[in-house]
Coordinates of C-alpha atoms in Angstrom, one line a residue:
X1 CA 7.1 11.1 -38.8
X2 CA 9.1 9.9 -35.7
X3 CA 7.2 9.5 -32.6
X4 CA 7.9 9.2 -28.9
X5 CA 7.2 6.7 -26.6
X6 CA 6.4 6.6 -22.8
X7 CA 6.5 3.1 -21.3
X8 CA 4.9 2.9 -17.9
X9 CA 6.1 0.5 -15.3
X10 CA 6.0 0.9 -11.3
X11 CA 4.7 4.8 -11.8
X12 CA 1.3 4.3 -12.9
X13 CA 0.7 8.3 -12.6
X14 CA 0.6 11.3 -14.1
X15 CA 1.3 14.1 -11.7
X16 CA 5.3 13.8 -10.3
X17 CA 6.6 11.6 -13.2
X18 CA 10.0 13.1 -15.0
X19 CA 9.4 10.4 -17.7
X20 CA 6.2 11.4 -19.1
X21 CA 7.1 14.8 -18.5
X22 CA 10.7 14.1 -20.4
X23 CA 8.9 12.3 -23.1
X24 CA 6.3 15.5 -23.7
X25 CA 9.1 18.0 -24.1
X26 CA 11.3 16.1 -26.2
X27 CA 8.7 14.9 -28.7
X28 CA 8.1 18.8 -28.6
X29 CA 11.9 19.9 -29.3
X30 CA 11.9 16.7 -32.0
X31 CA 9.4 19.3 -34.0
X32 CA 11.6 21.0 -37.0
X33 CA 8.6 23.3 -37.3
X34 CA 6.0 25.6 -34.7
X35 CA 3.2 23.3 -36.5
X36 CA 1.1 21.7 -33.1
X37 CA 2.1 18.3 -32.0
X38 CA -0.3 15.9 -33.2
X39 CA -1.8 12.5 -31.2
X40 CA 0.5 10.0 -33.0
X41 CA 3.3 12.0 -31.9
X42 CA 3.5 10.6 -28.6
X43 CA 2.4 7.2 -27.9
X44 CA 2.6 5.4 -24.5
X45 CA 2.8 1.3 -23.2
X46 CA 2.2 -0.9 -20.3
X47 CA 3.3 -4.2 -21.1
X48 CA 1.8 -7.0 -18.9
X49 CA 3.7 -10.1 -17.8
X50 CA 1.7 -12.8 -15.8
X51 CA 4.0 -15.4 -15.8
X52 CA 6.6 -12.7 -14.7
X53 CA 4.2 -11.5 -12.0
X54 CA 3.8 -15.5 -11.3
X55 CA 7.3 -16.3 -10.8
X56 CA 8.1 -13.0 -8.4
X57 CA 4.4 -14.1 -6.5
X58 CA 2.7 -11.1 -6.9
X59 CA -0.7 -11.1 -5.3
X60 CA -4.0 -11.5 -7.2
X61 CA -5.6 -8.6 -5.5
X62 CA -2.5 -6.3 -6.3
X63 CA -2.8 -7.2 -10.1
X64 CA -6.6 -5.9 -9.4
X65 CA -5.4 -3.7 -8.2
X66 CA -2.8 -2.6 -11.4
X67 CA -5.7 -3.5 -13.4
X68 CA -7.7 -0.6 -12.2
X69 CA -5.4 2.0 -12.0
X70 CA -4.2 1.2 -15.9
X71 CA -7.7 1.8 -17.0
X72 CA -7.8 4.8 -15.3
X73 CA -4.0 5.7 -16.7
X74 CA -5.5 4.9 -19.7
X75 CA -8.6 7.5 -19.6
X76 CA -5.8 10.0 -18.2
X77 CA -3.7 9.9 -21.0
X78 CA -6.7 10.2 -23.4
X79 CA -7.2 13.6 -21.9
X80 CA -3.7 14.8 -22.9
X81 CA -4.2 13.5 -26.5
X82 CA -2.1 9.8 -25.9
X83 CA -3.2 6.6 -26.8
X84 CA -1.9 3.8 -24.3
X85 CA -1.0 0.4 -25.9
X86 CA -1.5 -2.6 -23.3
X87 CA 0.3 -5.3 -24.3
X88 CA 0.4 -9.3 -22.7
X89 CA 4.0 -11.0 -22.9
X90 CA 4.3 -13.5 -20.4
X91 CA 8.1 -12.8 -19.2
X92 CA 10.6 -10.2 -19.1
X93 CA 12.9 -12.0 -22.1
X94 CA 10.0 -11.7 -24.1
X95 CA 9.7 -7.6 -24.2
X96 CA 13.5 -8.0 -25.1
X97 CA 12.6 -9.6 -28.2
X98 CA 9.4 -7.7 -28.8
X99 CA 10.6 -4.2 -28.4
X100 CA 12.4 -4.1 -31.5
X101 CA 10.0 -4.6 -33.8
X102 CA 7.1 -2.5 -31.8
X103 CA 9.6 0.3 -32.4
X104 CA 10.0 0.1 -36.0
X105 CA 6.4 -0.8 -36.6
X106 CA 5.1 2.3 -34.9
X107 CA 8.1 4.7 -35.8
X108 CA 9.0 5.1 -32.2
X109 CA 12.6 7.5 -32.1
X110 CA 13.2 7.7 -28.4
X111 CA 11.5 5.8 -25.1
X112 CA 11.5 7.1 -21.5
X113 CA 10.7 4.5 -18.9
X114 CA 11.2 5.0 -15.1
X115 CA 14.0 3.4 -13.8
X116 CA 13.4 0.1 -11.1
X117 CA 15.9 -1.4 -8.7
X118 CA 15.2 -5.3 -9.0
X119 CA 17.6 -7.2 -10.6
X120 CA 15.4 -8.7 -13.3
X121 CA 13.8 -5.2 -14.1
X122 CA 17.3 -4.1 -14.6
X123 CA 19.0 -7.3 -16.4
X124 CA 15.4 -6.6 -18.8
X125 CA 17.1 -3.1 -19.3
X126 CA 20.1 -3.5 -20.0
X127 CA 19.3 -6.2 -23.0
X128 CA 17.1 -3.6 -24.4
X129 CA 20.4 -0.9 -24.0
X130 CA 22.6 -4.0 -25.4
X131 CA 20.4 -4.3 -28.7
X132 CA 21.0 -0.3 -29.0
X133 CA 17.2 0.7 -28.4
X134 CA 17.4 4.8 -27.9
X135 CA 15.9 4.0 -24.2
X136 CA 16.0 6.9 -21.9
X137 CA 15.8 4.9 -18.5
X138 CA 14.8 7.8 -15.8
X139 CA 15.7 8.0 -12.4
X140 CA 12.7 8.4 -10.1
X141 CA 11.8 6.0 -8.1
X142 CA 13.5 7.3 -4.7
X143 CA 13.5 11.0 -3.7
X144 CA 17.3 10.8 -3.5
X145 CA 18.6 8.3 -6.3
X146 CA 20.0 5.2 -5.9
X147 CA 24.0 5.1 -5.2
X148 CA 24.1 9.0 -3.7
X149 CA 23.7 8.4 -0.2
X150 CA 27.0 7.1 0.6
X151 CA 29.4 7.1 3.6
X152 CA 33.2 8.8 3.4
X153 CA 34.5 6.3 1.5
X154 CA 32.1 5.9 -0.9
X155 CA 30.3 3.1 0.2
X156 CA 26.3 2.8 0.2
X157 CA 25.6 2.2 4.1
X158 CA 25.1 -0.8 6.0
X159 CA 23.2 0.6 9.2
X160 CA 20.3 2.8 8.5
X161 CA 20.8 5.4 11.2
X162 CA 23.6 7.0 9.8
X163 CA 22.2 6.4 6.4
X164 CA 19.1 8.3 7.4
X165 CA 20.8 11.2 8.7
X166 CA 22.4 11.6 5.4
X167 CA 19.7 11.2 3.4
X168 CA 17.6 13.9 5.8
X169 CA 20.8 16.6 4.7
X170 CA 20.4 15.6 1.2
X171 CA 17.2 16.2 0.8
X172 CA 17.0 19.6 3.3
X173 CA 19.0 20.8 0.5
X174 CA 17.0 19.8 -2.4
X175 CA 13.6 21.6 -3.9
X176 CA 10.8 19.3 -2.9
X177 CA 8.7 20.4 -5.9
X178 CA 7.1 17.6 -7.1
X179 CA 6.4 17.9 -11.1
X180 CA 2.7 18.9 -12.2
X181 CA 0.6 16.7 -15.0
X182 CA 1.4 18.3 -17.9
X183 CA -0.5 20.4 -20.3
X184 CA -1.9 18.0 -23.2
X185 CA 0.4 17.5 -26.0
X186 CA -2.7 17.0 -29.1
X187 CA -6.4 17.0 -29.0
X188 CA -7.9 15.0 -26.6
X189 CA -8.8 11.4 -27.6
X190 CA -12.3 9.0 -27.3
X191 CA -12.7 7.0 -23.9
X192 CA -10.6 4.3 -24.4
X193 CA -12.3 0.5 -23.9
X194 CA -12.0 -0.9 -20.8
X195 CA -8.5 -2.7 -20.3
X196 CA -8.8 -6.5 -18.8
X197 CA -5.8 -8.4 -17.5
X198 CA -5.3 -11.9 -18.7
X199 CA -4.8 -13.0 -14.7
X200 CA -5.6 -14.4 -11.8
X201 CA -7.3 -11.6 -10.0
X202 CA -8.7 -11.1 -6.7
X203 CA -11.1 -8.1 -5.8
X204 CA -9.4 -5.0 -4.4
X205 CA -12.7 -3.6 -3.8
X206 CA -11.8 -2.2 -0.3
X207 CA -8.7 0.2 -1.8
X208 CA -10.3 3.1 -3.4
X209 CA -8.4 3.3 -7.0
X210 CA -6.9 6.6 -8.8
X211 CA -4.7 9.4 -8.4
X212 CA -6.9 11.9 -6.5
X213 CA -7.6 9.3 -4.2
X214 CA -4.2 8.8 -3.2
X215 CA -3.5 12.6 -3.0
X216 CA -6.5 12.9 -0.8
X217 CA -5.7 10.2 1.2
X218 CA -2.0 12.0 1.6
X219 CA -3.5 15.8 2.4
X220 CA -5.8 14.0 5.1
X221 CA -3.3 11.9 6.6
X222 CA -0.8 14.9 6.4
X223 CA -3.6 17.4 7.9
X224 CA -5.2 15.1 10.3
X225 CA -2.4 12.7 11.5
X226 CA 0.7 13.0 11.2
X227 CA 1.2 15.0 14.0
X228 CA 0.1 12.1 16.3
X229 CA 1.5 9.6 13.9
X230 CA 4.9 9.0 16.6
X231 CA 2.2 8.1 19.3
X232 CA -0.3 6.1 17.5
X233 CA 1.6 4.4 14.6
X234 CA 2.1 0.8 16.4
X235 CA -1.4 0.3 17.7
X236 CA -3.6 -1.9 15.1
X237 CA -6.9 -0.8 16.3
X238 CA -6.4 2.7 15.5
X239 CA -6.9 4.7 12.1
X240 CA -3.1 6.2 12.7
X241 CA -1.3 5.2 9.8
X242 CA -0.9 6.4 6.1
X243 CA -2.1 3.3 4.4
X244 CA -0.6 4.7 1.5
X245 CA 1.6 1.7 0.5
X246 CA -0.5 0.3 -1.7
X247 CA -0.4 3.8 -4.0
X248 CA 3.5 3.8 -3.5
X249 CA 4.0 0.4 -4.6
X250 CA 2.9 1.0 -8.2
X251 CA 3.8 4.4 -8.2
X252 CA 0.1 5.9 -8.6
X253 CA 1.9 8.4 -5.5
X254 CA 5.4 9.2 -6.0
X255 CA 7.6 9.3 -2.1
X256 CA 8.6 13.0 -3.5
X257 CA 4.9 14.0 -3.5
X258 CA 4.6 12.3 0.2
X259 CA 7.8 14.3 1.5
X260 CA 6.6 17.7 -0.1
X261 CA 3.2 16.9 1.9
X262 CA 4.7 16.3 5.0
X263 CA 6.8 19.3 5.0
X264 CA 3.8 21.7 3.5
X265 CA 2.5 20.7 6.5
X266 CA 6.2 21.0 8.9
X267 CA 8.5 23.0 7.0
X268 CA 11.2 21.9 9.7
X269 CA 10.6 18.1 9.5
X270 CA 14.1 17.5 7.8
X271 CA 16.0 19.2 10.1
X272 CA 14.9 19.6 13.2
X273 CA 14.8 16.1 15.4
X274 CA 11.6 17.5 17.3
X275 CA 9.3 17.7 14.5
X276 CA 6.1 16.0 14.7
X277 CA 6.1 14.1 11.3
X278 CA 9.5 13.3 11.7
X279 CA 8.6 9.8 12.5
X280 CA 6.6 9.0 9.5
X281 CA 9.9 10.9 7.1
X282 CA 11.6 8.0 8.8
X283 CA 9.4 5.8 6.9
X284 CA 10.3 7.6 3.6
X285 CA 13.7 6.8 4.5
X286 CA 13.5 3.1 5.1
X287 CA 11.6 2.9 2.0
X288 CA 14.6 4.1 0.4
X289 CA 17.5 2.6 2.4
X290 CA 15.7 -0.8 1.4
X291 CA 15.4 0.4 -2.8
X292 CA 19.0 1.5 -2.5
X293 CA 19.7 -1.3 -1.0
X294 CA 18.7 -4.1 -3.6
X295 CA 20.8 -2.1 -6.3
X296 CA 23.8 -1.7 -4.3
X297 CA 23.9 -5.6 -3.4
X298 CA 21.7 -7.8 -6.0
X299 CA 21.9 -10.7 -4.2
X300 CA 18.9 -9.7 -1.9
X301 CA 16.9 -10.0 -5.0
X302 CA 18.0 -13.7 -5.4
X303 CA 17.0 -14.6 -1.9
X304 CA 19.8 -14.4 -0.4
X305 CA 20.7 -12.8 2.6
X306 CA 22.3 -10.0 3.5
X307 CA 23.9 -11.8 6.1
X308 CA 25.7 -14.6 4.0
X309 CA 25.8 -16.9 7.2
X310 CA 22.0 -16.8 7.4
X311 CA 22.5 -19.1 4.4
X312 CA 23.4 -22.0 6.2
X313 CA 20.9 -21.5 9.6
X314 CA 19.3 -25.0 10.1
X315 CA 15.3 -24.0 10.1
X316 CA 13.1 -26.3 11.2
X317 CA 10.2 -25.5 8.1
X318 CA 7.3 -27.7 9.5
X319 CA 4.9 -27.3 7.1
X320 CA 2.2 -27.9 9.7
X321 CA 3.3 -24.9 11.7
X322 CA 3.5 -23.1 8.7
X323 CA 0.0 -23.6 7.7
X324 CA -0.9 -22.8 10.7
X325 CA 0.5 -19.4 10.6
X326 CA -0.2 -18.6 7.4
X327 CA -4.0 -19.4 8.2
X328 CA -3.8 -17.5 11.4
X329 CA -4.6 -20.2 14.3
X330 CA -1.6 -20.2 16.2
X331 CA -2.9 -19.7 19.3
X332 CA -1.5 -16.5 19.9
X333 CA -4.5 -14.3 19.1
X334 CA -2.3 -11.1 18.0
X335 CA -0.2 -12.9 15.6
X336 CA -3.5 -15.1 14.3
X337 CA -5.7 -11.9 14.0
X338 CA -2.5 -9.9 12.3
X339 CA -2.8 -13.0 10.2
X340 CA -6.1 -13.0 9.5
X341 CA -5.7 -9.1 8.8
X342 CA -3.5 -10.4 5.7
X343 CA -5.7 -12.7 4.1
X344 CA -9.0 -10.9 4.2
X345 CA -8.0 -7.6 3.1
X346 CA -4.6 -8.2 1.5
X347 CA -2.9 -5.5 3.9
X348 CA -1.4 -5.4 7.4
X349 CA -0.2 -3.0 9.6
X350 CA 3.6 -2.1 10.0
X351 CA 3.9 -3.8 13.7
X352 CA 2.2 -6.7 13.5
X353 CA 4.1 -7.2 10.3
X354 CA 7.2 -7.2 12.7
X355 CA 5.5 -9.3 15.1
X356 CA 4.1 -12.7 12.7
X357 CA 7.6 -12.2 11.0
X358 CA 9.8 -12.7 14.2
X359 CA 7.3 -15.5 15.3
X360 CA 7.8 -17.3 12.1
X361 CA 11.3 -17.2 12.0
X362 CA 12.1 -17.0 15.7
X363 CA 9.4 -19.3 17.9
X364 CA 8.3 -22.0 14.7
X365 CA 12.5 -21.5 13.3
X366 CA 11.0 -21.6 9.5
X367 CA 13.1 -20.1 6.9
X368 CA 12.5 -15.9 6.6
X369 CA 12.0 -16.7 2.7
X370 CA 8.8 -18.7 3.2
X371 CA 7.5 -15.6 5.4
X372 CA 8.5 -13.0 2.5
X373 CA 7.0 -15.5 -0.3
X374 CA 3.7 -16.0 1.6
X375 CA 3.6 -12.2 2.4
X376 CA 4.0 -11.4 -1.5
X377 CA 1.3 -13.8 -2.3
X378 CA -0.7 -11.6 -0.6
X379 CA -0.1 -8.6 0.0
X380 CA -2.0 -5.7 -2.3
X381 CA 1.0 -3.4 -1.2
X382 CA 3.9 -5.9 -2.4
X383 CA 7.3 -4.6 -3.0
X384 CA 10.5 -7.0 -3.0
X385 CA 12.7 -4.1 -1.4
X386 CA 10.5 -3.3 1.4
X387 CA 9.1 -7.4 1.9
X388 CA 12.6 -8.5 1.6
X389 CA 14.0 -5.8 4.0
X390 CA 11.4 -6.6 6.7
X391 CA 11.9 -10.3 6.9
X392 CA 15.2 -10.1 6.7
X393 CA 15.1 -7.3 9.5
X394 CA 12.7 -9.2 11.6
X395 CA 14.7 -12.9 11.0
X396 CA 18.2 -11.0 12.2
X397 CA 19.8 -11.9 8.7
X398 CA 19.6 -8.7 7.0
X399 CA 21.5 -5.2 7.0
X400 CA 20.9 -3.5 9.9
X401 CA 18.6 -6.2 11.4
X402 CA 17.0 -7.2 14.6
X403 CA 19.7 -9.4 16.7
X404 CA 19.1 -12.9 16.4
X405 CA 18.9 -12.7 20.0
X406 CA 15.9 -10.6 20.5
X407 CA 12.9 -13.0 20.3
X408 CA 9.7 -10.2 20.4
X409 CA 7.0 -11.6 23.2
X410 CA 3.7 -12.2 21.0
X411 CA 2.7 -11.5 24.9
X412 CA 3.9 -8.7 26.0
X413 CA 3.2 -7.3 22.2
X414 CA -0.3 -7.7 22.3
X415 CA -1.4 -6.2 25.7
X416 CA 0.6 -3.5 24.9
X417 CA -0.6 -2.4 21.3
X418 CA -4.1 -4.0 21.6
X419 CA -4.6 -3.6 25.3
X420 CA -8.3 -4.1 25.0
X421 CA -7.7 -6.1 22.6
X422 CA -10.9 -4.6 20.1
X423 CA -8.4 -5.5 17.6
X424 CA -7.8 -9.4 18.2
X425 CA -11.7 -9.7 18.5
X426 CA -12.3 -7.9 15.3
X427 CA -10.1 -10.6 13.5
X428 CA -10.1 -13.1 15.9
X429 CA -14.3 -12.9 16.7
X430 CA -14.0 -16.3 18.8
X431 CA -12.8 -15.1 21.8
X432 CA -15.1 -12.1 21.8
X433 CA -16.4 -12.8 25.1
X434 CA -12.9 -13.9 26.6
X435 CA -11.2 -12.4 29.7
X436 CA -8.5 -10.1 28.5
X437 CA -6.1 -11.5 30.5
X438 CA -6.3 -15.2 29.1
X439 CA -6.2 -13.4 25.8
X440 CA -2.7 -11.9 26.0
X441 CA -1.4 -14.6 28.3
X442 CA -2.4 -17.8 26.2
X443 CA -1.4 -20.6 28.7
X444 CA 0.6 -23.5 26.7
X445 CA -1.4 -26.8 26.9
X446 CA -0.7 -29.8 25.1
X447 CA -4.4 -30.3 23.9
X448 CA -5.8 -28.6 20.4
X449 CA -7.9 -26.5 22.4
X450 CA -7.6 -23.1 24.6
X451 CA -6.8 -23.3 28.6
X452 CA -9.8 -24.5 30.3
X453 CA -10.3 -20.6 32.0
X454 CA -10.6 -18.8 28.6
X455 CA -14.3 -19.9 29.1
X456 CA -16.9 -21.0 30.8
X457 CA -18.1 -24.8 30.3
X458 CA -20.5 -23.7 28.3
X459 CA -18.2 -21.3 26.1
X460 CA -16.1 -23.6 25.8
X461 CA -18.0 -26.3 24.1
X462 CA -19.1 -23.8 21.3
X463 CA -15.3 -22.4 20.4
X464 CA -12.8 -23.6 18.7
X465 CA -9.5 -22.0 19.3
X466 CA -6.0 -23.8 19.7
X467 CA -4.1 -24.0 22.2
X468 CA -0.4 -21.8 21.3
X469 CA 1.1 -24.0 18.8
X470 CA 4.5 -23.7 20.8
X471 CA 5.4 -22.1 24.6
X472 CA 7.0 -18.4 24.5
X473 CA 10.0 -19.6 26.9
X474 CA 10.9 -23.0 25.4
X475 CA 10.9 -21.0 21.6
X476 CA 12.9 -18.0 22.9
X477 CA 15.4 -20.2 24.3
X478 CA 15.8 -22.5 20.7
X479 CA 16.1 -19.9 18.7
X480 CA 18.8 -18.0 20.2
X481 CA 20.6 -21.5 20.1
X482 CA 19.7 -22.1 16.3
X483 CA 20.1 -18.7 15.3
X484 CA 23.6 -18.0 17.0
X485 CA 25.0 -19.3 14.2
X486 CA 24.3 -15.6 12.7
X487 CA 27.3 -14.1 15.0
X488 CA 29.0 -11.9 12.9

């Protein structure tokens, strides 16, 4: 008997997935008789690859984060009658040579994976097409595929506005009907054992884990915030955002089942500019513009960038200064306590990514690419098309990016995003008891420590805080000289 085979990848779900749904049917239409499908007629896999995951840096506390949500995939799939197969191969060259004989060992007549848009996900794909495996690779990654959103010659586009306001007429035209779970193909299964990743692994304890999660998490932000999400969105201290990404980046939410929330909730979001939650659609359609991106020019996921001459801009890389970012003591207390942020719980929010990313590669000059690496190491929400398309955006190299020119003001950022700065002290608790205006005007000193008026004497004996590692004017002024070079 012929089976079929559903191999999971970035859509660790099973509500709004085409290729578990695809797999169900066909291995029902495969049937030459009404007899009922039975559980070895569909099988499914998740392959793990830790040197893989090593090489592209992905985080520790987002492979604890995998790790949970495979278990529970796992359990999921038990209830529709599928047994999941969890397999360790260290690298992507080493599925290619596996598959083969998985296939024919397990009688496997036709695969449906989900389709990704990194180059080594795809080069891994098209090896396993080469050797003539019946692979049905499925497009569903992005609401509006990959290569469809093009300009009037035919061209995937290199600004994002006008890409946007294709991609909103697209999708105003499409049914938003994200796909249910589907009804169980054979008797339900035992509890499968508990699934343990041969990894380095740190806790994701503070991310609740599982599909209804996410969905809740979605409804609430849909019925609670969204409305307000256009005002709020860029101040730190406030609950205002999604914080979805982490359930996007593996696919335990799809971007379809975000979009057919949002409009549930505003019907008119697509295509009416006033909308409420038309600021956080625009999210959904970076998202994209960055996933079409990478497939439409491979070289971003080669770290290059987009930019070709950003190639040849002379960064300074201290590695001093670049410890000292990545470990958060600056001496700017918004980009150390966005820092901070990172490294405790593995997440930060949207602006102060765009803040520590155009310090690092504006005021300290070090190459965007150690940014986006350090990021990745970190981050439980890591995703090369949305990392790579914020540094580059923020560094003034990428499509559509920042001018090199525009150097933002750690300053003027953080008095006007923290202005009581409850967000700095939460991260930064050293300065607790300093005067708010000393905390968003840092005064450049040559010593280690803060400006003597931060504190009183006695304060100031018992803190340790630096002084800001450079001055705003002096590193506004150099990087517009080093980065003119990025002239187009």
């Amino acid at each position: 008997m012929m089976k079929t085979l559903i191999w999971f990848r970035q859509d660790l779900r099973l509500a709004d997935n085409l290729a578990l749904c695809e797999a169900f049917a066909y291995a029902k239409s495969a049937l030459s008789s009404p007899i009922k499908v039975n559980n070895e007629q569909v099988e499914a896999l998740y392959v793990v690859s830790t040197e893989q995951w090593r090489r592209h840096d992905v985080a520790p506390i987002q492979i604890d984060f995998i790790e949970r949500h495979v278990n529970i995939l796992a359990k999921g799939l038990a209830t529709l009658g599928v047994k999941l197969h969890v397999v360790h191969l260290p690298l992507f060259d080493d599925v290619v040579e596996w598959m083969p004989s998985f296939l024919a060992q397990h009688q496997i007549e036709k695969v449906f994976a989900t389709q990704e848009p990194e180059i080594n996900e795809r080069q891994r794909d098209e090896k396993l097409l080469k050797l003539g495996l019946p692979i049905d690779f499925v497009a569903q990654d992005c609401i509006v595929n990959a290569g469809c959103v093009n300009n009037l010659s035919g061209q995937m586009y290199k600004v994002f506005t006008p890409f946007s306001k294709k991609w909103r007429e697209i999708t105003a035209g499409m049914a938003i009907a994200p796909l249910a779970v589907p009804k169980p193909i054979a008797a339900a299964l035992p509890e499968p054992s508990a699934i343990v990743f041969d990894a380095e692994k740190k806790s994701s304890h503070l991310w609740r884990a599982g599909e209804g999660e996410a969905k809740r998490i979605l409804d609430q932000f849909c019925s609670q915030s969204i409305q307000d999400y256009h005002l709020e969105r860029d101040f730190p201290a406030l609950d205002s955002t999604s914080k979805l990404s982490p359930y996007l980046a593996i696919g335990v939410i799809s971007a379809k089942q975000c979009l057919a929330s949002a409009l549930n909730r505003f019907p008119e979001a697509l295509v009416d500019d006033t909308s409420p939650a038309k600021t956080w659609i625009n999210e959904l359609a970076w998202r994209e513009f960055y996933r079409h991106l990478l497939v439409a020019f491979p070289r971003l996921s080669k770290e290059k960038s987009f930019n070709e001459k950003g190639d040849s801009v002379q960064w300074r890389n201290n590695i001093e200064e670049f410890s000292a970012w990545c470990e958060g003591r600056t001496g700017y207390p918004i980009v150390d306590a966005a820092m901070r942020q990172l490294n405790q719980t593995g997440w930060m929010h949207n602006r102060l990514r765009m803040v520590v990313a155009s310090f690092l590669t504006k005021h300290l000059l070090v190459d965007w690419r150690w940014g986006e690496r350090y990021f990745r190491q970190q981050l439980i929400d890591g995703d090369l098309a949305a990392n790579n398309g914020g540094w580059q955006w923020s560094a003034g190299t990428g499509c559509d990016a920042q001018p090199y020119f525009r150097v933002f003001n750690p300053m003027n950022q953080s008095s006007k995003f923290d202005p009581d700065a409850s967000f700095i002290k939460h991260y930064v608790p050293e300065l607790k008891d300093a005067l708010l205006k000393t905390i968003h005007q840092p005064t450049f000193t040559k010593d280690t420590q803060m400006f003597d008026d931060l504190f009183s004497d006695k304060q100031a004996k018992s803190v340790n805080y630096p002084s800001p590692i450079v001055e705003h004017s002096f590193a506004r002024k150099r990087a517009i000289e080093v980065l003119s070079s990025l002239k187009r």
